[in-house]
PDB file of C-alpha atoms and ligand atoms in Angstrom:
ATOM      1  CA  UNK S  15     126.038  22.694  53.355  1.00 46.00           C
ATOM      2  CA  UNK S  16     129.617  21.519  54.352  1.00 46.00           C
ATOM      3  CA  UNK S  17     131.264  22.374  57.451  1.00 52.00           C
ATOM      4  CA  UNK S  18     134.371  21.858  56.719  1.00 55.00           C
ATOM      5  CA  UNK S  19     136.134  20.593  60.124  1.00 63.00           C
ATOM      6  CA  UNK S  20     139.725  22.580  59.447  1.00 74.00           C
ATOM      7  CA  UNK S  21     141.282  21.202  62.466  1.00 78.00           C
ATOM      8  CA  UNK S  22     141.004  17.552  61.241  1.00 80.00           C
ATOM      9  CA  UNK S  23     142.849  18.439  58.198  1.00 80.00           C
ATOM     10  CA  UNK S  24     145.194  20.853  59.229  1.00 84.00           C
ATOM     11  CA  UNK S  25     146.408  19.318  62.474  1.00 86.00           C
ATOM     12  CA  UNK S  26     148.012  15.542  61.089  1.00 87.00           C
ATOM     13  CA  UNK S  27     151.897  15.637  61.062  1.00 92.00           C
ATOM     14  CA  UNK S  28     153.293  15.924  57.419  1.00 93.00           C
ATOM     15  CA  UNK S  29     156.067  13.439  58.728  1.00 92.00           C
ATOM     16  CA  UNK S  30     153.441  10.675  57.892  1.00 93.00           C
ATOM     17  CA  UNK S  31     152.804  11.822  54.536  1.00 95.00           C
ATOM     18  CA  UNK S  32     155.456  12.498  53.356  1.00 97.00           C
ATOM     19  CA  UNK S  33     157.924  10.943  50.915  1.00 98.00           C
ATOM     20  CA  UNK S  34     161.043   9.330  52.939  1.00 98.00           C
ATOM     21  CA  UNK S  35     164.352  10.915  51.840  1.00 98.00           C
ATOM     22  CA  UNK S  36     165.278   7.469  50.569  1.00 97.00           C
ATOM     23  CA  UNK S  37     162.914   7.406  47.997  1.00 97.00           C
ATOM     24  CA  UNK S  38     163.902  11.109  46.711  1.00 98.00           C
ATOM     25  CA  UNK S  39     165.635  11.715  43.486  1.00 98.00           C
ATOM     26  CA  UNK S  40     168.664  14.295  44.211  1.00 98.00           C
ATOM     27  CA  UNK S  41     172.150  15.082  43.369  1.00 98.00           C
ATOM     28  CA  UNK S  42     175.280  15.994  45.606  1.00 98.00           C
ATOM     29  CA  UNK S  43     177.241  18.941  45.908  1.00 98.00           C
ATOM     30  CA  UNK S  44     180.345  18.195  43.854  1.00 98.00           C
ATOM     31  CA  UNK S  45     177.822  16.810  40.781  1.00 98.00           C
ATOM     32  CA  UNK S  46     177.788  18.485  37.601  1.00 98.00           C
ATOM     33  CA  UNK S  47     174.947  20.074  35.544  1.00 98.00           C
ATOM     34  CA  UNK S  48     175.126  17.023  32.845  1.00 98.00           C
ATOM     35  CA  UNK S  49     174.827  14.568  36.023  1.00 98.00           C
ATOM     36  CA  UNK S  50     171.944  17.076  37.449  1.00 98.00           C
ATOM     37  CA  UNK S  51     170.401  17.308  33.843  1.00 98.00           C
ATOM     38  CA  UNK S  52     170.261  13.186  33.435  1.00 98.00           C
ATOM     39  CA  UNK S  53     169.070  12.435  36.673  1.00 98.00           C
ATOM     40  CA  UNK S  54     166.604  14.963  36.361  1.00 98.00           C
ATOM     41  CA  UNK S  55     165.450  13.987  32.874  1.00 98.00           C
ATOM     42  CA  UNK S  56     164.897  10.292  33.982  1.00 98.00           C
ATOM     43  CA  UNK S  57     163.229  10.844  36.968  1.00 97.00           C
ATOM     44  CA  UNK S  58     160.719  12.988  35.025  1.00 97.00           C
ATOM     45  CA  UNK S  59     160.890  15.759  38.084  1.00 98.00           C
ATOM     46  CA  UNK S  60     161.259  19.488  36.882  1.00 96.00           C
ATOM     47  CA  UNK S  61     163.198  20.149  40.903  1.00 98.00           C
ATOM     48  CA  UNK S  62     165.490  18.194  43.046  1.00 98.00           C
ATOM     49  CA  UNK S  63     166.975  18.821  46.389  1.00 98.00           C
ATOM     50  CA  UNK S  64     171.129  19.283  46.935  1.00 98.00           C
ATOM     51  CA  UNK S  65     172.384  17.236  49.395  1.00 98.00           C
ATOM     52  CA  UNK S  66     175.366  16.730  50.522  1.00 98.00           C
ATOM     53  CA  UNK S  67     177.381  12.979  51.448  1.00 97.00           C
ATOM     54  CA  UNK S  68     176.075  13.576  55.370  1.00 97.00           C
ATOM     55  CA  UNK S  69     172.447  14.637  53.900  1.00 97.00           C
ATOM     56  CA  UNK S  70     172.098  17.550  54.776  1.00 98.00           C
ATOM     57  CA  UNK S  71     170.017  20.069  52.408  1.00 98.00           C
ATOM     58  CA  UNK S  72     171.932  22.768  50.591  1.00 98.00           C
ATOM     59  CA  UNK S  73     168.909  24.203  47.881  1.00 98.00           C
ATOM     60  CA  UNK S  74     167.422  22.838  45.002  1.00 98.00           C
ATOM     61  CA  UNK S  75     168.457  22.381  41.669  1.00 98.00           C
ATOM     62  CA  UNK S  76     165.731  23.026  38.191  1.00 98.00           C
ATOM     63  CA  UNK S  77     165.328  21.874  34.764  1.00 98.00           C
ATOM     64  CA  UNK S  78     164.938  25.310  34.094  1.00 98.00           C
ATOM     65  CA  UNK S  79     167.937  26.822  36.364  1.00 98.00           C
ATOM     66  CA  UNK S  80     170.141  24.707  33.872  1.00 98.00           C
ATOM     67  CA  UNK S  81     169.153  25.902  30.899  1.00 98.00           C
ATOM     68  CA  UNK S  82     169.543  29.659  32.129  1.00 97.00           C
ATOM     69  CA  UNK S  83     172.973  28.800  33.183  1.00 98.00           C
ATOM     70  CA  UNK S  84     173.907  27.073  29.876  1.00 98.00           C
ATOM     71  CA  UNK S  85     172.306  29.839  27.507  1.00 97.00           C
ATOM     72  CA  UNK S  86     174.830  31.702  25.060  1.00 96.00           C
ATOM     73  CA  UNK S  87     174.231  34.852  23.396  1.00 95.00           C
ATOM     74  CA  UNK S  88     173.144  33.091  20.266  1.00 96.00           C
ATOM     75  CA  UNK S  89     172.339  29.146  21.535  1.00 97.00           C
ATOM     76  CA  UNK S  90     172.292  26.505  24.556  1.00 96.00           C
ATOM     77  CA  UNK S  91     175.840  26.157  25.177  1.00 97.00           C
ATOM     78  CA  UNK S  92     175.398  22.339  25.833  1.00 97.00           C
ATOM     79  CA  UNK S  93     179.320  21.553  26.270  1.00 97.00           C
ATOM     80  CA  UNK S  94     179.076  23.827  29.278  1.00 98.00           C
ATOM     81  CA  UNK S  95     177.377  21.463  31.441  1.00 98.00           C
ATOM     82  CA  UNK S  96     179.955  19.017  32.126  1.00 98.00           C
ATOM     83  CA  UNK S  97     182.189  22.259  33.896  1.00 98.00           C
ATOM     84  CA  UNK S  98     179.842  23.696  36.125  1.00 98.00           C
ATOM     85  CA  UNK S  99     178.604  22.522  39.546  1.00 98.00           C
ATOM     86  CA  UNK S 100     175.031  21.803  41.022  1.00 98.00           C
ATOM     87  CA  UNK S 101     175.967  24.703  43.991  1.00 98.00           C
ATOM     88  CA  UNK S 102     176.703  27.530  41.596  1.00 97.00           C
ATOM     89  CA  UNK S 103     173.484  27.173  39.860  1.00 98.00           C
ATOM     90  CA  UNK S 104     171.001  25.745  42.937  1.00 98.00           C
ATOM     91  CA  UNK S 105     168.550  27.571  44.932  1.00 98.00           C
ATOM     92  CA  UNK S 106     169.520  28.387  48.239  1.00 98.00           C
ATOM     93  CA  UNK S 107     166.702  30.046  49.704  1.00 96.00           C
ATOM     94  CA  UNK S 108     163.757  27.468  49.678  1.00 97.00           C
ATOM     95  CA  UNK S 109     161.103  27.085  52.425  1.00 97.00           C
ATOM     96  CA  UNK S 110     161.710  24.086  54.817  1.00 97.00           C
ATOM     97  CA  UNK S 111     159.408  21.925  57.014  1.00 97.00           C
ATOM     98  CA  UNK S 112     160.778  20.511  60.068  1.00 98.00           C
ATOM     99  CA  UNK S 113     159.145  16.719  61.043  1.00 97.00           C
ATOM    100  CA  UNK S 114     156.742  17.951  63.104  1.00 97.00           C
ATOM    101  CA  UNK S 115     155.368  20.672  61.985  1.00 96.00           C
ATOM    102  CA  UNK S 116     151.379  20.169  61.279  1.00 94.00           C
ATOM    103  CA  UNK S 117     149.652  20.222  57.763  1.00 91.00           C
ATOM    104  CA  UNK S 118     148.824  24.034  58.939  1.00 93.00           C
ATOM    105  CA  UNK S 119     152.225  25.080  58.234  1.00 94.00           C
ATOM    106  CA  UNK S 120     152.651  23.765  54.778  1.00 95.00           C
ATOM    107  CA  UNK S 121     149.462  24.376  53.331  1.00 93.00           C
ATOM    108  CA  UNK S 122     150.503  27.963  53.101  1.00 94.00           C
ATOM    109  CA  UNK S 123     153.745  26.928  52.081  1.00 96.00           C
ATOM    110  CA  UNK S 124     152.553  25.174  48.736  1.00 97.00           C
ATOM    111  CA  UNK S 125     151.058  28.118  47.646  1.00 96.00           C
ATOM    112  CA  UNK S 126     153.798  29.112  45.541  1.00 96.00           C
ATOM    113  CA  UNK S 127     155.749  25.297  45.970  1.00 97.00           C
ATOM    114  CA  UNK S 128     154.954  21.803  44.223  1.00 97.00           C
ATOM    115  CA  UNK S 129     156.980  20.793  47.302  1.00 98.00           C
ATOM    116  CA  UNK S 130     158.369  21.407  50.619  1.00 98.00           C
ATOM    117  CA  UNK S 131     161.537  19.678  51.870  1.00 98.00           C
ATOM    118  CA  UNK S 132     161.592  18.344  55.167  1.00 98.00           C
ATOM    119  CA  UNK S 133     164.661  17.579  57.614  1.00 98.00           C
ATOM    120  CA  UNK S 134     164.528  16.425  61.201  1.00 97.00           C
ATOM    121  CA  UNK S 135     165.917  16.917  64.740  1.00 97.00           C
ATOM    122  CA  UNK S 136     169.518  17.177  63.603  1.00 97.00           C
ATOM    123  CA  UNK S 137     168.821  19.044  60.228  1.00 96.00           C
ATOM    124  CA  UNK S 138     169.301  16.607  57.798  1.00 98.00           C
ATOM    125  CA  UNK S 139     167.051  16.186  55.063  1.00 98.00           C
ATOM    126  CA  UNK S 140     164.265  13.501  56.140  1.00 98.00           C
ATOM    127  CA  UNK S 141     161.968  13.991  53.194  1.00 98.00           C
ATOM    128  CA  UNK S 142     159.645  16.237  50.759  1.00 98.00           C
ATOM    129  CA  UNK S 143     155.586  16.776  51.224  1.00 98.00           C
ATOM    130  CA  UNK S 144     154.818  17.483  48.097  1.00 98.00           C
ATOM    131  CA  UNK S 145     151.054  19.650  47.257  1.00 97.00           C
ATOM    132  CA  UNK S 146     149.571  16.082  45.262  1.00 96.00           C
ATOM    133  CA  UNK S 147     149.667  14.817  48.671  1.00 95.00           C
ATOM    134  CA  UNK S 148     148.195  17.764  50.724  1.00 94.00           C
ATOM    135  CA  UNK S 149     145.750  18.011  47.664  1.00 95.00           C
ATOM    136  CA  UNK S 150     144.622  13.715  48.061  1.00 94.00           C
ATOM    137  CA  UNK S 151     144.030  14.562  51.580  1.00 91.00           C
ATOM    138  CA  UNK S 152     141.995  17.654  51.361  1.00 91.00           C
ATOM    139  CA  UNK S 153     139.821  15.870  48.891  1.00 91.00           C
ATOM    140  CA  UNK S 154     139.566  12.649  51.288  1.00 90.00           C
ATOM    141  CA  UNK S 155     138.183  15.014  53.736  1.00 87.00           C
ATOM    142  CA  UNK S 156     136.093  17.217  52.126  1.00 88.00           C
ATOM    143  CA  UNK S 157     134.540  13.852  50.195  1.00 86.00           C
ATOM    144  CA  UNK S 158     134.242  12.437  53.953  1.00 84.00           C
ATOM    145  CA  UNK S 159     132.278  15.396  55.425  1.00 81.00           C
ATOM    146  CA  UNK S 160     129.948  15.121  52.465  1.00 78.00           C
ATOM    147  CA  UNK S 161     129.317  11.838  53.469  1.00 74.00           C
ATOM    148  CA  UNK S 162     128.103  12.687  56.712  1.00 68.00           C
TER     149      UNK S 162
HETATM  150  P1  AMP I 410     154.140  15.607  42.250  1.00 50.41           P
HETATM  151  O1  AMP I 410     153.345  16.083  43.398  1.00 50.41           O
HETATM  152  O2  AMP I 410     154.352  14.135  42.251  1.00 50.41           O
HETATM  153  O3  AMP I 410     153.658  16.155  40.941  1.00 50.41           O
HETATM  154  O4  AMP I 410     155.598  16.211  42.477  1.00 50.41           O
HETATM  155  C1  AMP I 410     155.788  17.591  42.504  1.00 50.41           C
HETATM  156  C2  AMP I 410     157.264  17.857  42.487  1.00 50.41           C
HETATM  157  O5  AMP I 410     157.824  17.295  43.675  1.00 50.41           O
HETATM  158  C3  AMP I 410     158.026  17.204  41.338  1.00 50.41           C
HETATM  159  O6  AMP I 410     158.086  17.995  40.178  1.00 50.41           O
HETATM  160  C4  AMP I 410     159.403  17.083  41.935  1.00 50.41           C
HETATM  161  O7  AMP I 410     160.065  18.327  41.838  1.00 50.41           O
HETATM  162  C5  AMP I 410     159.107  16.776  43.396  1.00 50.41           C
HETATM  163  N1  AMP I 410     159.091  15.334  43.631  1.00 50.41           N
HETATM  164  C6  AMP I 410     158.001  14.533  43.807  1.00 50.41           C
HETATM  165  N2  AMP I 410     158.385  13.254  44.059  1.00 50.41           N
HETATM  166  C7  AMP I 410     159.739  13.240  44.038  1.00 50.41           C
HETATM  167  C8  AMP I 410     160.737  12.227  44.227  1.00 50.41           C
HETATM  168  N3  AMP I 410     160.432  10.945  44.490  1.00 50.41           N
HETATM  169  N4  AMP I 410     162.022  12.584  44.122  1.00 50.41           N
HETATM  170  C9  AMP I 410     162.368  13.878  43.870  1.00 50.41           C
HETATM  171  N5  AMP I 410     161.469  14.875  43.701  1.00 50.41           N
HETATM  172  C10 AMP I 410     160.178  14.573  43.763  1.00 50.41           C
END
């Protein structure tokens, strides 16, 4: 039978696995939903964070959150998009991971998340763990302990 050693997998820092803020696809306060709607559309993402010029994290902005914002009474009010901003339609209240919290923390998290942002010492956005990655490492561990 496995014994599945939890403190091997829950104690690793996410800051090493997860992807650098760099490499994120987001928009800035100030954007507009047809800027939030393209860059989400190309990147293939259905969530992005909100930063702003300094980086720090003000929500997350949806696919979905757009079209709620654009829908009329009878259609999708398309020519709405250009007029309204990313911060009147974000998230605000999203679950954050700070650099150094453990695997522990944000296994929890992603639960109900496809992923967690993450921001460091100063609060600035550093990067997002997403649940593919906590997923790849569960499954490197559990095929390691059957290995044993
Ligand atoms: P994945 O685990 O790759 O399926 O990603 C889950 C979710 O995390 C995606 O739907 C996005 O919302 C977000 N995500 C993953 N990678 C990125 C990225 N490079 N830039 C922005 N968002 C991302």
């Amino acid at each position: 039978m496995i014994s599945l050693q939890s403190k091997d997998f829950l104690e690793p820092k996410i800051s090493h696995f997860m992807i650098e803020s760099e490499k994120v696809a987001h928009v800035q306060l100030g954007n507009n939903l047809e800027h939030a709607l393209l860059v989400l559309t190309k990147s293939g993402y259905s969530a992005i964070p909100v930063l702003d010029a300094k980086f720090t994290l003000h929500g997350l902005i949806s696919s979905s959150g757009i079209t709620e914002a654009i829908l009329g009474l009878e259609r999708i009010e398309f020519e709405k998009l250009s007029d309204i901003k990313v911060e009147s339609v974000m998230t605000r209240e999203i679950p954050r991971l700070h650099i150094d919290d453990q695997f522990e923390k944000a296994l929890g998290l992603l639960v109900d998340h496809p992923f967690l942002c993450v921001e460091d010492d100063s609060g600035l956005f550093a990067g997002i763990f997403t649940r593919r990655m906590l997923l790849k490492k569960l499954n490197e561990h559990v095929h390691k302990l059957n290995h044993f």
